[in-house]
Tab-separated table of C-alpha atoms in Angstrom:
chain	number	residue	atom	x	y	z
A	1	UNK	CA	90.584	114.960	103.035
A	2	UNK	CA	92.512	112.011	104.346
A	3	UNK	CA	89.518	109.829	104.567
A	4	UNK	CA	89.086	110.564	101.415
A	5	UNK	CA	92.133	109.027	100.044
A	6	UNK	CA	92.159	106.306	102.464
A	7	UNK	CA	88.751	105.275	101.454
A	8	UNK	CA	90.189	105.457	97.655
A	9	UNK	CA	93.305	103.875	98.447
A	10	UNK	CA	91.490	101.098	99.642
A	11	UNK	CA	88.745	100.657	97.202
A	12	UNK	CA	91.729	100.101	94.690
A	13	UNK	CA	92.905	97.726	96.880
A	14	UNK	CA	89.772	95.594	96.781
A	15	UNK	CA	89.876	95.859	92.775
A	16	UNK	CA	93.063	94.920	92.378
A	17	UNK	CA	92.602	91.671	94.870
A	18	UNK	CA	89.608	90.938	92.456
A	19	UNK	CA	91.606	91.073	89.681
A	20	UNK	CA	94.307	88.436	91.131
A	21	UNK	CA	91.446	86.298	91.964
A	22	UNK	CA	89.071	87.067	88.749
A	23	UNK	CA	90.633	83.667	87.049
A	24	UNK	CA	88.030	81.615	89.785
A	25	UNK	CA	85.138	82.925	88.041
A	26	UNK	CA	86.211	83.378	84.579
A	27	UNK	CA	88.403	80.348	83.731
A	28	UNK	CA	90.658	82.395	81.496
A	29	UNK	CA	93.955	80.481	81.152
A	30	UNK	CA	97.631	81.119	79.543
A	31	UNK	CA	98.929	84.657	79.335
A	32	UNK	CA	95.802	86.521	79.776
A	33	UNK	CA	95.448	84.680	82.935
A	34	UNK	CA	98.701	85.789	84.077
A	35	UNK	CA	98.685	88.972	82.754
A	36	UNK	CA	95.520	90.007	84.695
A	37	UNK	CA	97.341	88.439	87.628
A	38	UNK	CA	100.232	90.180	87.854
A	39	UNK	CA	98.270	93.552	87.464
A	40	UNK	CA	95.891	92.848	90.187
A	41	UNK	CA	99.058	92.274	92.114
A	42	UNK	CA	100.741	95.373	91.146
A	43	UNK	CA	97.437	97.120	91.745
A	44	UNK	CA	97.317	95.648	95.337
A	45	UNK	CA	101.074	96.387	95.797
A	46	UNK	CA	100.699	100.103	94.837
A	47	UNK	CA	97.362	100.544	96.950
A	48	UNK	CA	99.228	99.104	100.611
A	49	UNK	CA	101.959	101.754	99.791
A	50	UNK	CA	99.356	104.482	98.784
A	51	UNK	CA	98.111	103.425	102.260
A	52	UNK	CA	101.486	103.140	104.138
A	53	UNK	CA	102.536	106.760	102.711
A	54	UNK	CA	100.126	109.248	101.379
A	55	UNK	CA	102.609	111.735	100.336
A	56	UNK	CA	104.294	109.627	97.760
A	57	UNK	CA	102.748	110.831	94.446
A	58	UNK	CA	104.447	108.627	92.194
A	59	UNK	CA	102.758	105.866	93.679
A	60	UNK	CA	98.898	107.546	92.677
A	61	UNK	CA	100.167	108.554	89.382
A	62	UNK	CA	101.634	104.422	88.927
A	63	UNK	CA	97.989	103.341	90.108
A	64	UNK	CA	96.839	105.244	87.105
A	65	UNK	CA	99.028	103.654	84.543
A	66	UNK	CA	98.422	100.047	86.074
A	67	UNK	CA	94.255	101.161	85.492
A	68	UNK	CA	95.011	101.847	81.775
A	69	UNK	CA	97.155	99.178	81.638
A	70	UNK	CA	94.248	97.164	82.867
A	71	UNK	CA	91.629	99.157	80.543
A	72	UNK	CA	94.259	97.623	77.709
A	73	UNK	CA	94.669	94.124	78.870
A	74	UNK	CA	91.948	92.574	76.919
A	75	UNK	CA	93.110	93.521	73.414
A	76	UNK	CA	96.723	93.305	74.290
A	77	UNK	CA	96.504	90.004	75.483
A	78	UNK	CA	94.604	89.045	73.323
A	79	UNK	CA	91.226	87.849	76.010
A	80	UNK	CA	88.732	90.497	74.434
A	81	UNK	CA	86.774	87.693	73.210
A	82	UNK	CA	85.886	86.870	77.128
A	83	UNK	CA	83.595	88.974	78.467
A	84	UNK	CA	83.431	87.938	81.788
A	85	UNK	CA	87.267	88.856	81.858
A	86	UNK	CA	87.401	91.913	79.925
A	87	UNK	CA	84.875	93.356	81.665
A	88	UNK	CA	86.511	92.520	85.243
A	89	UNK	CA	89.422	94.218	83.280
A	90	UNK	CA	87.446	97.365	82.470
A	91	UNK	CA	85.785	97.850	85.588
A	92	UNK	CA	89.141	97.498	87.999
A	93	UNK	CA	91.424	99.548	85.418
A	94	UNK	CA	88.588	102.219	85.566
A	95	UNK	CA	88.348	102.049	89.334
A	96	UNK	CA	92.218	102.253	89.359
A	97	UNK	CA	92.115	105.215	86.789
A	98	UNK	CA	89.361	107.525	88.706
A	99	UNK	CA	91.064	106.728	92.335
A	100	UNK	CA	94.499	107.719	91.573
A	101	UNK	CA	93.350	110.598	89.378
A	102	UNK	CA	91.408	111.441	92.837
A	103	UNK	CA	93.842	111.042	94.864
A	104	UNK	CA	97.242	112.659	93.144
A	105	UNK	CA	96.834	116.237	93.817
A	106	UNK	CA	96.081	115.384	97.510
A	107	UNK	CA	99.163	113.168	97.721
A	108	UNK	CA	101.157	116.171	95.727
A	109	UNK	CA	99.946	118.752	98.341
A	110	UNK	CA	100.926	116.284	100.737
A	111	UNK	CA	104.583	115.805	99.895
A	112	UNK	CA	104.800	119.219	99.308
A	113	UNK	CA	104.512	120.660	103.205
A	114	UNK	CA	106.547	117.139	104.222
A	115	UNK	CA	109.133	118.213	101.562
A	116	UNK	CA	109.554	122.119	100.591
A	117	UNK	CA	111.179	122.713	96.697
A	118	UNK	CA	114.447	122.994	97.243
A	119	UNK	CA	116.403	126.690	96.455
A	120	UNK	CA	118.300	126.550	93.126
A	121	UNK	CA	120.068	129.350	93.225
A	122	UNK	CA	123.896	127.575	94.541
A	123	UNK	CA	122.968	125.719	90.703
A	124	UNK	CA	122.405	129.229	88.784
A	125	UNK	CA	125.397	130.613	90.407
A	126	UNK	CA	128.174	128.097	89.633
């Protein structure tokens, strides 16, 4: 199951390095250029640490909001008009999306035996 996630962890990786880069072959300029270029970035960011530590959950479930985020890019930004950039939009959010929706209830089960819940009963008791 960990080659599994690794293997996710890095294919998110190389979409969000695509993205950063995706202004060479599209030639989209001004704030949809920088837009997509700070998500690929924060896509990249999140994948090293989804890498680095497995068990950190938050990180898969932030991967999925940066793939939506990316799936939203082209109308909120206003670039929708581009195809070659919308659909480099698409395609990386989508890959973002399905690899941290893979990957989350690993991760969960993951932090779970490195951290056990916590009794609450000194909080019921007070």
């Amino acid at each position: 199951m960990r080659s599994a996630r690794t293997w996710a962890d890095w294919l998110a990786l190389l979409a969000g390095s695509a993205v950063s880069v995706s202004h060479i072959w599209h030639g989209l300029l001004g704030v949809g250029m920088a837009g997509l270029f700070l998500l690929g970035v924060l896509l990249v960011f999140l994948s090293c640490l989804a890498v680095i530590h497995p068990e950190l959950f938050v990180v898969e479930a932030a991967t999925v909001v940066t793939g939506l985020l990316l799936i939203a890019a082209p109308w909120l930004l206003g670039f929708s008009g581009t195809a070659s950039a919308a659909l480099t939009a698409w395609i990386a959010g989508a890959v973002a999306v399905v690899t941290g929706l893979a990957t989350l209830p690993g991760s969960v089960a993951l932090y779970r035996r490195i951290v056990p819940p916590q009794p609450t009963e000194h909080l019921l008791s007070g």
